[in-house]
């Protein structure tokens, strides 16, 4: 039996393969940093210029990479666009599920979900503009919403609708179809994003606190 066969029998061979050399660790870190830089840049460009006015060459030039480098990560502009949209998703969805599952009156949980969404968008203003632009009526510069992102967005509305239903049961949220109310609130958040002075360059004289007061008065029951 060879030394390699002996190692494989004991499981040591697999462990050795899984242990990466410092050089390989550094290589993978560089790759991940390059990918994140591309996503960050594409997020900014899609938000600034719109989908159709942005191409992979623009992303490469701003990153100071070659176009070939971009294609090594994303095989098309559509793939890059979806990756940009989805990269903020998992953490956002986890936060929504956590807040929806906390105790207390559902009306307060509803307002907490809206507040967390505003904070998330202010943390990632370029992504927030990109997301909100997709809902803007007549926004011709925006591409069709990718199916995967539609599914993700439906899940956020479903979570919000669940809290609405809870609030109707405990008397803290106004009557109405829970899903319709959740969709209405989601649309209001998108509209506010496009005028939020912390995000938009076209603020309309309303701040987050005023918006949250409006949401509370419109959807919850005192």
PDB file of N, CA and C in Angstrom, residues 1-17 19:
ATOM      1  N   UNK A   1       0.843  -1.210   0.000  1.00  0.00           N
ATOM      2  CA  UNK A   1       0.000   0.000   0.000  1.00  0.00           C
ATOM      3  C   UNK A   1       0.869   1.248   0.000  1.00  0.00           C
ATOM      4  N   UNK A   2       0.557   2.190  -0.859  1.00  0.00           N
ATOM      5  CA  UNK A   2       1.349   3.412  -0.919  1.00  0.00           C
ATOM      6  C   UNK A   2       0.973   4.334   0.216  1.00  0.00           C
ATOM      7  N   UNK A   3       1.828   5.317   0.427  1.00  0.00           N
ATOM      8  CA  UNK A   3       1.590   6.302   1.481  1.00  0.00           C
ATOM      9  C   UNK A   3       0.311   7.064   1.221  1.00  0.00           C
ATOM     10  N   UNK A   4       0.055   7.367  -0.080  1.00  0.00           N
ATOM     11  CA  UNK A   4      -1.158   8.123  -0.419  1.00  0.00           C
ATOM     12  C   UNK A   4      -2.400   7.288  -0.143  1.00  0.00           C
ATOM     13  N   UNK A   5      -2.330   5.966  -0.539  1.00  0.00           N
ATOM     14  CA  UNK A   5      -3.473   5.098  -0.294  1.00  0.00           C
ATOM     15  C   UNK A   5      -3.747   4.961   1.182  1.00  0.00           C
ATOM     16  N   UNK A   6      -2.688   4.862   1.978  1.00  0.00           N
ATOM     17  CA  UNK A   6      -2.844   4.767   3.420  1.00  0.00           C
ATOM     18  C   UNK A   6      -3.511   6.011   3.979  1.00  0.00           C
ATOM     19  N   UNK A   7      -3.094   7.180   3.473  1.00  0.00           N
ATOM     20  CA  UNK A   7      -3.671   8.432   3.949  1.00  0.00           C
ATOM     21  C   UNK A   7      -5.136   8.522   3.581  1.00  0.00           C
ATOM     22  N   UNK A   8      -5.475   8.025   2.350  1.00  0.00           N
ATOM     23  CA  UNK A   8      -6.865   8.078   1.920  1.00  0.00           C
ATOM     24  C   UNK A   8      -7.738   7.183   2.786  1.00  0.00           C
ATOM     25  N   UNK A   9      -7.189   5.994   3.173  1.00  0.00           N
ATOM     26  CA  UNK A   9      -7.959   5.072   3.999  1.00  0.00           C
ATOM     27  C   UNK A   9      -8.274   5.665   5.361  1.00  0.00           C
ATOM     28  N   UNK A  10      -7.392   6.463   5.892  1.00  0.00           N
ATOM     29  CA  UNK A  10      -7.586   7.051   7.221  1.00  0.00           C
ATOM     30  C   UNK A  10      -8.303   8.378   7.172  1.00  0.00           C
ATOM     31  N   UNK A  11      -8.554   8.878   5.969  1.00  0.00           N
ATOM     32  CA  UNK A  11      -9.216  10.171   5.848  1.00  0.00           C
ATOM     33  C   UNK A  11      -8.257  11.326   5.868  1.00  0.00           C
ATOM     34  N   UNK A  12      -6.977  11.062   6.085  1.00  0.00           N
ATOM     35  CA  UNK A  12      -5.999  12.147   6.180  1.00  0.00           C
ATOM     36  C   UNK A  12      -5.771  12.795   4.826  1.00  0.00           C
ATOM     37  N   UNK A  13      -5.946  12.012   3.736  1.00  0.00           N
ATOM     38  CA  UNK A  13      -5.724  12.561   2.410  1.00  0.00           C
ATOM     39  C   UNK A  13      -6.718  13.651   2.091  1.00  0.00           C
ATOM     40  N   UNK A  14      -7.997  13.414   2.425  1.00  0.00           N
ATOM     41  CA  UNK A  14      -9.035  14.411   2.177  1.00  0.00           C
ATOM     42  C   UNK A  14      -8.762  15.684   2.960  1.00  0.00           C
ATOM     43  N   UNK A  15      -8.372  15.521   4.217  1.00  0.00           N
ATOM     44  CA  UNK A  15      -8.082  16.685   5.053  1.00  0.00           C
ATOM     45  C   UNK A  15      -6.937  17.491   4.485  1.00  0.00           C
ATOM     46  N   UNK A  16      -5.937  16.768   3.948  1.00  0.00           N
ATOM     47  CA  UNK A  16      -4.783  17.474   3.396  1.00  0.00           C
ATOM     48  C   UNK A  16      -5.178  18.278   2.172  1.00  0.00           C
ATOM     49  N   UNK A  17      -6.096  17.692   1.358  1.00  0.00           N
ATOM     50  CA  UNK A  17      -6.541  18.415   0.169  1.00  0.00           C
ATOM     51  C   UNK A  17      -7.305  19.665   0.565  1.00  0.00           C
ATOM     52  N   UNK A  19      -6.999  21.452   3.243  1.00  0.00           N
ATOM     53  CA  UNK A  19      -6.149  22.492   3.841  1.00  0.00           C
ATOM     54  C   UNK A  19      -5.468  23.263   2.722  1.00  0.00           C
TER      55      UNK A  19
END
